Amino acid sequence: GAVVSQHPSRVICKSGTSVKIECRSLDFQATTMFWYRQFPKQSLMLMATSNEGSKATYEQGVEKDKFLINHASLTLSTLTVTSAHPEDSSFYICSASRAVPYSYNEQFFGPGTRLTVL
Amino acid sequence: AQSVAQPEDQVNVAEGNPLTVKCTYSVSGNPYLFWYVQYPNRGLQFLLKYITGDNLVKGSYGFEAEFNKSQTSFHLKKPSALVSDSALYFCAVRDSIKAAGNKLTFGGGTRVLVKP
């Protein structure tokens, strides 16, 4: 149980285009999903926290108009990178927390999406 | 604020030797501590966690970690390393206090290289 998927696993796009990445919890309902960004040989940096049915909360320094997050259902959150530029090339990882009252609300991680902007 | 430190960027160990990856943390309340492993171009794989209870936690693939409250540490250990253990390891912490929300803070990562 507690499987999280991401689609696509890899995407290459031209500069100026928009890219949508999906994060799905396959066998549980997730009230909260998180989006992380990881540069080569670096740690994961939290970009934003999204709760189902409400606006995402962005970390300091993350442009909310550039990284649009939608959490429309308890099993799906999407991250759209708008007007992508080469500096947006990165590994994007999502995680999801269960909707049941676990005291520590463990996060389950997706496999990641490699975005390359040409 | 919560924080995690992994003091070693890389750990080299010979196959069959013990492996230790260090992690120290800082939180306001009680810590929830996690170890993850990442292989190239892959997401995070969960190894083990400490929430409460026994200080020695056993996890996947023969890994274990010891929670030491006085030293605010949660070092990852494996008695006999395998070449396949070569990967990037992340320690993460979440503060138990409500104000911290559900956010995880990750350490910088430690690359483990196990040589045959």
PDB file of C-alpha atoms in Angstrom:
ATOM      1  CA  GLY A   1       0.000   0.000   0.000  1.00  0.00           C
ATOM      2  CA  ALA A   2       0.832   3.721  -0.036  1.00  0.00           C
ATOM      3  CA  VAL A   3       2.003   3.953  -3.625  1.00  0.00           C
ATOM      4  CA  VAL A   4       2.515   7.312  -5.306  1.00  0.00           C
ATOM      5  CA  SER A   5       2.995   7.651  -9.045  1.00  0.00           C
ATOM      6  CA  GLN A   6       4.200  10.509 -11.210  1.00  0.00           C
ATOM      7  CA  HIS A   7       3.656  11.146 -14.874  1.00  0.00           C
ATOM      8  CA  PRO A   8       5.593  11.667 -17.003  1.00  0.00           C
ATOM      9  CA  SER A   9       8.842  10.208 -15.707  1.00  0.00           C
ATOM     10  CA  ARG A  10      10.815  12.302 -18.191  1.00  0.00           C
ATOM     11  CA  VAL A  11       9.872  15.292 -20.289  1.00  0.00           C
ATOM     12  CA  ILE A  12      11.813  17.469 -22.695  1.00  0.00           C
ATOM     13  CA  CYS A  13      10.297  20.733 -23.827  1.00  0.00           C
ATOM     14  CA  LYS A  14      11.233  23.912 -25.636  1.00  0.00           C
ATOM     15  CA  SER A  15      11.857  27.131 -23.797  1.00  0.00           C
ATOM     16  CA  GLY A  16       8.679  29.158 -23.390  1.00  0.00           C
ATOM     17  CA  THR A  17       6.282  26.226 -23.320  1.00  0.00           C
ATOM     18  CA  SER A  18       4.363  24.913 -20.312  1.00  0.00           C
ATOM     19  CA  VAL A  19       4.684  21.454 -18.832  1.00  0.00           C
ATOM     20  CA  LYS A  20       2.262  19.639 -16.547  1.00  0.00           C
ATOM     21  CA  ILE A  21       3.402  16.949 -14.107  1.00  0.00           C
ATOM     22  CA  GLU A  22       0.862  14.699 -12.392  1.00  0.00           C
ATOM     23  CA  CYS A  23       1.174  13.140  -8.961  1.00  0.00           C
ATOM     24  CA  ARG A  24      -1.276  10.408  -7.978  1.00  0.00           C
ATOM     25  CA  SER A  25      -1.817   8.436  -4.801  1.00  0.00           C
ATOM     26  CA  LEU A  26      -2.822   5.032  -6.152  1.00  0.00           C
ATOM     27  CA  ASP A  27      -4.199   3.209  -3.124  1.00  0.00           C
ATOM     28  CA  PHE A  28      -4.959   5.826  -0.527  1.00  0.00           C
ATOM     29  CA  GLN A  29      -6.544   9.226  -0.196  1.00  0.00           C
ATOM     30  CA  ALA A  30      -4.130  12.083   0.298  1.00  0.00           C
ATOM     31  CA  THR A  31      -5.343  15.307   1.845  1.00  0.00           C
ATOM     32  CA  THR A  32      -1.914  16.818   1.501  1.00  0.00           C
ATOM     33  CA  MET A  33       0.625  16.591  -1.292  1.00  0.00           C
ATOM     34  CA  PHE A  34       4.055  18.126  -1.427  1.00  0.00           C
ATOM     35  CA  TRP A  35       6.192  19.169  -4.369  1.00  0.00           C
ATOM     36  CA  TYR A  36       9.974  19.110  -4.162  1.00  0.00           C
ATOM     37  CA  ARG A  37      12.720  20.127  -6.525  1.00  0.00           C
ATOM     38  CA  GLN A  38      16.125  18.522  -6.647  1.00  0.00           C
ATOM     39  CA  PHE A  39      19.127  19.862  -8.532  1.00  0.00           C
ATOM     40  CA  PRO A  40      21.944  17.469  -9.491  1.00  0.00           C
ATOM     41  CA  LYS A  41      23.856  16.168  -6.495  1.00  0.00           C
ATOM     42  CA  GLN A  42      21.779  18.293  -4.144  1.00  0.00           C
ATOM     43  CA  SER A  43      19.097  17.718  -1.558  1.00  0.00           C
ATOM     44  CA  LEU A  44      15.341  18.005  -1.962  1.00  0.00           C
ATOM     45  CA  MET A  45      13.955  21.487  -1.568  1.00  0.00           C
ATOM     46  CA  LEU A  46      10.279  21.853  -0.706  1.00  0.00           C
ATOM     47  CA  MET A  47       8.518  24.056  -3.245  1.00  0.00           C
ATOM     48  CA  ALA A  48       4.948  23.971  -2.017  1.00  0.00           C
ATOM     49  CA  THR A  49       2.368  22.164   0.051  1.00  0.00           C
ATOM     50  CA  SER A  50      -1.048  21.535  -1.457  1.00  0.00           C
ATOM     51  CA  ASN A  51      -4.198  20.570   0.386  1.00  0.00           C
ATOM     52  CA  GLU A  52      -7.155  19.120  -1.459  1.00  0.00           C
ATOM     53  CA  GLY A  53      -9.624  21.786  -2.437  1.00  0.00           C
ATOM     54  CA  SER A  54      -7.577  24.772  -1.347  1.00  0.00           C
ATOM     55  CA  LYS A  55      -4.770  26.929  -2.658  1.00  0.00           C
ATOM     56  CA  ALA A  56      -1.227  25.694  -2.365  1.00  0.00           C
ATOM     57  CA  THR A  57       1.176  27.182   0.145  1.00  0.00           C
ATOM     58  CA  TYR A  58       4.463  28.105  -1.490  1.00  0.00           C
ATOM     59  CA  GLU A  59       7.844  28.224   0.185  1.00  0.00           C
ATOM     60  CA  GLN A  60       9.755  31.453   0.246  1.00  0.00           C
ATOM     61  CA  GLY A  61      11.414  32.191  -3.071  1.00  0.00           C
ATOM     62  CA  VAL A  62       9.155  29.950  -5.153  1.00  0.00           C
ATOM     63  CA  GLU A  63       7.179  31.832  -7.812  1.00  0.00           C
ATOM     64  CA  LYS A  64       3.560  30.751  -7.531  1.00  0.00           C
ATOM     65  CA  ASP A  65       2.699  32.174 -10.938  1.00  0.00           C
ATOM     66  CA  LYS A  66       5.409  30.116 -12.527  1.00  0.00           C
ATOM     67  CA  PHE A  67       4.783  26.870 -10.689  1.00  0.00           C
ATOM     68  CA  LEU A  68       1.027  26.355 -10.690  1.00  0.00           C
ATOM     69  CA  ILE A  69      -0.214  23.679  -8.332  1.00  0.00           C
ATOM     70  CA  ASN A  70      -3.678  22.179  -8.387  1.00  0.00           C
ATOM     71  CA  HIS A  71      -4.966  19.582  -5.923  1.00  0.00           C
ATOM     72  CA  ALA A  72      -8.438  18.952  -7.261  1.00  0.00           C
ATOM     73  CA  SER A  73      -9.070  15.543  -5.709  1.00  0.00           C
ATOM     74  CA  LEU A  74      -7.841  13.350  -2.887  1.00  0.00           C
ATOM     75  CA  THR A  75      -5.740  11.317  -5.308  1.00  0.00           C
ATOM     76  CA  LEU A  76      -4.366  13.833  -7.772  1.00  0.00           C
ATOM     77  CA  SER A  77      -2.184  16.911  -7.652  1.00  0.00           C
ATOM     78  CA  THR A  78      -0.625  18.610 -10.657  1.00  0.00           C
ATOM     79  CA  LEU A  79       2.359  20.905 -11.022  1.00  0.00           C
ATOM     80  CA  THR A  80       2.466  23.077 -14.120  1.00  0.00           C
ATOM     81  CA  VAL A  81       5.714  24.801 -14.994  1.00  0.00           C
ATOM     82  CA  THR A  82       4.643  27.800 -17.045  1.00  0.00           C
ATOM     83  CA  SER A  83       6.845  29.449 -19.668  1.00  0.00           C
ATOM     84  CA  ALA A  84       9.637  27.055 -18.877  1.00  0.00           C
ATOM     85  CA  HIS A  85      13.261  28.125 -19.205  1.00  0.00           C
ATOM     86  CA  PRO A  86      16.465  26.094 -19.144  1.00  0.00           C
ATOM     87  CA  GLU A  87      17.051  27.041 -15.498  1.00  0.00           C
ATOM     88  CA  ASP A  88      13.802  25.210 -14.646  1.00  0.00           C
ATOM     89  CA  SER A  89      15.422  21.955 -15.720  1.00  0.00           C
ATOM     90  CA  SER A  90      15.449  19.792 -12.631  1.00  0.00           C
ATOM     91  CA  PHE A  91      14.154  16.638 -10.976  1.00  0.00           C
ATOM     92  CA  TYR A  92      10.700  17.205  -9.518  1.00  0.00           C
ATOM     93  CA  ILE A  93       9.450  14.852  -6.809  1.00  0.00           C
ATOM     94  CA  CYS A  94       6.032  14.766  -5.194  1.00  0.00           C
ATOM     95  CA  SER A  95       4.914  13.152  -1.968  1.00  0.00           C
ATOM     96  CA  ALA A  96       1.524  12.488  -0.422  1.00  0.00           C
ATOM     97  CA  SER A  97       0.173  12.126   3.106  1.00  0.00           C
ATOM     98  CA  ARG A  98      -2.754   9.924   4.049  1.00  0.00           C
ATOM     99  CA  ALA A  99      -6.127  11.386   4.916  1.00  0.00           C
ATOM    100  CA  VAL A 100      -6.490   9.254   8.043  1.00  0.00           C
ATOM    101  CA  PRO A 101      -5.401  10.630  11.453  1.00  0.00           C
ATOM    102  CA  TYR A 102      -1.950   9.084  11.695  1.00  0.00           C
ATOM    103  CA  SER A 103      -0.148  11.005  14.341  1.00  0.00           C
ATOM    104  CA  TYR A 104       2.910  11.635  12.246  1.00  0.00           C
ATOM    105  CA  ASN A 105       1.276  11.859   8.796  1.00  0.00           C
ATOM    106  CA  GLU A 106       4.028  10.045   6.957  1.00  0.00           C
ATOM    107  CA  GLN A 107       4.862  11.208   3.460  1.00  0.00           C
ATOM    108  CA  PHE A 108       5.047   8.692   0.622  1.00  0.00           C
ATOM    109  CA  PHE A 109       7.200   9.705  -2.329  1.00  0.00           C
ATOM    110  CA  GLY A 110       6.698   9.416  -6.047  1.00  0.00           C
ATOM    111  CA  PRO A 111       9.452   8.268  -8.412  1.00  0.00           C
ATOM    112  CA  GLY A 112      10.172  11.754  -9.702  1.00  0.00           C
ATOM    113  CA  THR A 113       9.972  13.564 -13.041  1.00  0.00           C
ATOM    114  CA  ARG A 114      13.057  14.697 -14.919  1.00  0.00           C
ATOM    115  CA  LEU A 115      12.334  17.965 -16.725  1.00  0.00           C
ATOM    116  CA  THR A 116      14.746  19.194 -19.385  1.00  0.00           C
ATOM    117  CA  VAL A 117      14.066  22.561 -20.997  1.00  0.00           C
ATOM    118  CA  LEU A 118      15.938  23.206 -24.222  1.00  0.00           C
TER     119      LEU A 118
ATOM    120  CA  ALA B   1      12.622  25.877  13.067  1.00  0.00           C
ATOM    121  CA  GLN B   2      13.647  22.352  12.230  1.00  0.00           C
ATOM    122  CA  SER B   3      16.934  21.425  10.596  1.00  0.00           C
ATOM    123  CA  VAL B   4      19.017  18.412   9.688  1.00  0.00           C
ATOM    124  CA  ALA B   5      22.740  18.067   9.156  1.00  0.00           C
ATOM    125  CA  GLN B   6      24.574  15.298   7.392  1.00  0.00           C
ATOM    126  CA  PRO B   7      28.198  16.195   8.024  1.00  0.00           C
ATOM    127  CA  GLU B   8      29.706  13.899   5.411  1.00  0.00           C
ATOM    128  CA  ASP B   9      29.222  14.501   1.704  1.00  0.00           C
ATOM    129  CA  GLN B  10      30.581  11.060   0.917  1.00  0.00           C
ATOM    130  CA  VAL B  11      31.358   7.871   2.779  1.00  0.00           C
ATOM    131  CA  ASN B  12      33.611   5.222   1.293  1.00  0.00           C
ATOM    132  CA  VAL B  13      33.595   1.714   2.676  1.00  0.00           C
ATOM    133  CA  ALA B  14      34.819  -1.678   1.566  1.00  0.00           C
ATOM    134  CA  GLU B  15      32.243  -4.371   0.893  1.00  0.00           C
ATOM    135  CA  GLY B  16      31.607  -6.436   3.990  1.00  0.00           C
ATOM    136  CA  ASN B  17      32.664  -3.665   6.356  1.00  0.00           C
ATOM    137  CA  PRO B  18      30.288  -1.769   8.637  1.00  0.00           C
ATOM    138  CA  LEU B  19      28.625   1.303   7.177  1.00  0.00           C
ATOM    139  CA  THR B  20      27.635   4.386   9.153  1.00  0.00           C
ATOM    140  CA  VAL B  21      25.982   7.506   7.774  1.00  0.00           C
ATOM    141  CA  LYS B  22      25.706  10.345  10.255  1.00  0.00           C
ATOM    142  CA  CYS B  23      22.737  12.617  10.892  1.00  0.00           C
ATOM    143  CA  THR B  24      22.027  15.233  13.529  1.00  0.00           C
ATOM    144  CA  TYR B  25      18.864  17.258  13.891  1.00  0.00           C
ATOM    145  CA  SER B  26      17.312  20.242  15.598  1.00  0.00           C
ATOM    146  CA  VAL B  27      13.625  20.629  16.457  1.00  0.00           C
ATOM    147  CA  SER B  28      11.495  22.495  18.967  1.00  0.00           C
ATOM    148  CA  GLY B  29       9.341  19.580  20.041  1.00  0.00           C
ATOM    149  CA  ASN B  30       9.918  15.862  19.641  1.00  0.00           C
ATOM    150  CA  PRO B  31      11.425  14.664  16.374  1.00  0.00           C
ATOM    151  CA  TYR B  32      10.016  12.340  13.811  1.00  0.00           C
ATOM    152  CA  LEU B  33      13.062  11.041  11.951  1.00  0.00           C
ATOM    153  CA  PHE B  34      13.380   9.293   8.611  1.00  0.00           C
ATOM    154  CA  TRP B  35      16.036   7.805   6.365  1.00  0.00           C
ATOM    155  CA  TYR B  36      15.623   7.515   2.615  1.00  0.00           C
ATOM    156  CA  VAL B  37      17.839   6.160  -0.131  1.00  0.00           C
ATOM    157  CA  GLN B  38      17.955   7.452  -3.698  1.00  0.00           C
ATOM    158  CA  TYR B  39      19.424   5.707  -6.710  1.00  0.00           C
ATOM    159  CA  PRO B  40      20.341   7.716  -9.849  1.00  0.00           C
ATOM    160  CA  ASN B  41      17.348   9.318 -11.562  1.00  0.00           C
ATOM    161  CA  ARG B  42      14.963   7.684  -9.135  1.00  0.00           C
ATOM    162  CA  GLY B  43      12.701   8.932  -6.373  1.00  0.00           C
ATOM    163  CA  LEU B  44      13.196   8.324  -2.687  1.00  0.00           C
ATOM    164  CA  GLN B  45      12.931   4.874  -1.189  1.00  0.00           C
ATOM    165  CA  PHE B  46      11.955   4.690   2.458  1.00  0.00           C
ATOM    166  CA  LEU B  47      14.407   2.839   4.711  1.00  0.00           C
ATOM    167  CA  LEU B  48      13.199   3.406   8.253  1.00  0.00           C
ATOM    168  CA  LYS B  49      11.677   5.857  10.682  1.00  0.00           C
ATOM    169  CA  TYR B  50      11.689   6.773  14.354  1.00  0.00           C
ATOM    170  CA  ILE B  51       8.478   8.105  15.798  1.00  0.00           C
ATOM    171  CA  THR B  52       8.498   6.869  19.382  1.00  0.00           C
ATOM    172  CA  GLY B  53       9.491   3.802  21.383  1.00  0.00           C
ATOM    173  CA  ASP B  54      12.729   1.848  21.121  1.00  0.00           C
ATOM    174  CA  ASN B  55      15.717   3.967  20.242  1.00  0.00           C
ATOM    175  CA  LEU B  56      17.076   1.304  17.904  1.00  0.00           C
ATOM    176  CA  VAL B  57      15.029   1.131  14.748  1.00  0.00           C
ATOM    177  CA  LYS B  58      15.394  -1.641  12.200  1.00  0.00           C
ATOM    178  CA  GLY B  59      14.490  -1.002   8.594  1.00  0.00           C
ATOM    179  CA  SER B  60      14.715  -2.301   5.066  1.00  0.00           C
ATOM    180  CA  TYR B  61      17.700  -4.050   3.459  1.00  0.00           C
ATOM    181  CA  GLY B  62      19.450  -4.713   6.772  1.00  0.00           C
ATOM    182  CA  PHE B  63      19.716  -1.053   7.775  1.00  0.00           C
ATOM    183  CA  GLU B  64      19.153   0.211  11.275  1.00  0.00           C
ATOM    184  CA  ALA B  65      19.405   3.535  13.035  1.00  0.00           C
ATOM    185  CA  GLU B  66      19.755   4.619  16.622  1.00  0.00           C
ATOM    186  CA  PHE B  67      17.915   7.601  18.022  1.00  0.00           C
ATOM    187  CA  ASN B  68      20.040   9.438  20.564  1.00  0.00           C
ATOM    188  CA  LYS B  69      18.124  12.267  22.187  1.00  0.00           C
ATOM    189  CA  SER B  70      21.005  13.677  24.206  1.00  0.00           C
ATOM    190  CA  GLN B  71      23.209  13.931  21.141  1.00  0.00           C
ATOM    191  CA  THR B  72      20.286  14.815  18.832  1.00  0.00           C
ATOM    192  CA  SER B  73      21.512  12.199  16.397  1.00  0.00           C
ATOM    193  CA  PHE B  74      19.974   9.500  14.244  1.00  0.00           C
ATOM    194  CA  HIS B  75      22.874   7.718  12.543  1.00  0.00           C
ATOM    195  CA  LEU B  76      22.157   5.092   9.924  1.00  0.00           C
ATOM    196  CA  LYS B  77      24.075   1.821  10.164  1.00  0.00           C
ATOM    197  CA  LYS B  78      24.534  -1.443   8.375  1.00  0.00           C
ATOM    198  CA  PRO B  79      26.757  -4.169   9.817  1.00  0.00           C
ATOM    199  CA  SER B  80      28.033  -5.434   6.461  1.00  0.00           C
ATOM    200  CA  ALA B  81      27.826  -3.184   3.411  1.00  0.00           C
ATOM    201  CA  LEU B  82      27.114  -4.419  -0.098  1.00  0.00           C
ATOM    202  CA  VAL B  83      28.226  -2.894  -3.386  1.00  0.00           C
ATOM    203  CA  SER B  84      24.524  -2.445  -4.179  1.00  0.00           C
ATOM    204  CA  ASP B  85      24.218  -0.127  -1.164  1.00  0.00           C
ATOM    205  CA  SER B  86      26.097   2.510  -3.145  1.00  0.00           C
ATOM    206  CA  ALA B  87      23.597   5.358  -3.444  1.00  0.00           C
ATOM    207  CA  LEU B  88      22.611   8.743  -2.051  1.00  0.00           C
ATOM    208  CA  TYR B  89      21.181   8.702   1.470  1.00  0.00           C
ATOM    209  CA  PHE B  90      18.977  11.376   2.994  1.00  0.00           C
ATOM    210  CA  CYS B  91      18.056  11.951   6.605  1.00  0.00           C
ATOM    211  CA  ALA B  92      14.854  13.924   7.219  1.00  0.00           C
ATOM    212  CA  VAL B  93      13.111  15.341  10.260  1.00  0.00           C
ATOM    213  CA  ARG B  94       9.669  16.581  11.098  1.00  0.00           C
ATOM    214  CA  ASP B  95       8.914  18.471  14.280  1.00  0.00           C
ATOM    215  CA  SER B  96       6.055  17.030  16.314  1.00  0.00           C
ATOM    216  CA  ILE B  97       4.699  20.426  17.283  1.00  0.00           C
ATOM    217  CA  LYS B  98       1.569  21.492  15.426  1.00  0.00           C
ATOM    218  CA  ALA B  99       3.034  24.762  14.240  1.00  0.00           C
ATOM    219  CA  ALA B 100       5.551  22.892  12.116  1.00  0.00           C
ATOM    220  CA  GLY B 101       2.767  21.448  10.013  1.00  0.00           C
ATOM    221  CA  ASN B 102       3.558  18.288   8.117  1.00  0.00           C
ATOM    222  CA  LYS B 103       6.759  19.524   6.506  1.00  0.00           C
ATOM    223  CA  LEU B 104       9.841  17.368   6.223  1.00  0.00           C
ATOM    224  CA  THR B 105      13.243  18.957   6.245  1.00  0.00           C
ATOM    225  CA  PHE B 106      15.976  17.035   4.483  1.00  0.00           C
ATOM    226  CA  GLY B 107      19.657  16.907   5.128  1.00  0.00           C
ATOM    227  CA  GLY B 108      22.074  17.615   2.323  1.00  0.00           C
ATOM    228  CA  GLY B 109      22.541  13.958   1.531  1.00  0.00           C
ATOM    229  CA  THR B 110      25.490  11.601   1.869  1.00  0.00           C
ATOM    230  CA  ARG B 111      26.809   9.660  -1.064  1.00  0.00           C
ATOM    231  CA  VAL B 112      27.833   6.144  -0.103  1.00  0.00           C
ATOM    232  CA  LEU B 113      30.353   4.288  -2.215  1.00  0.00           C
ATOM    233  CA  VAL B 114      30.907   0.651  -1.388  1.00  0.00           C
ATOM    234  CA  LYS B 115      33.959  -0.785  -3.094  1.00  0.00           C
ATOM    235  CA  PRO B 116      34.282  -4.488  -3.856  1.00  0.00           C
TER     236      PRO B 116
END
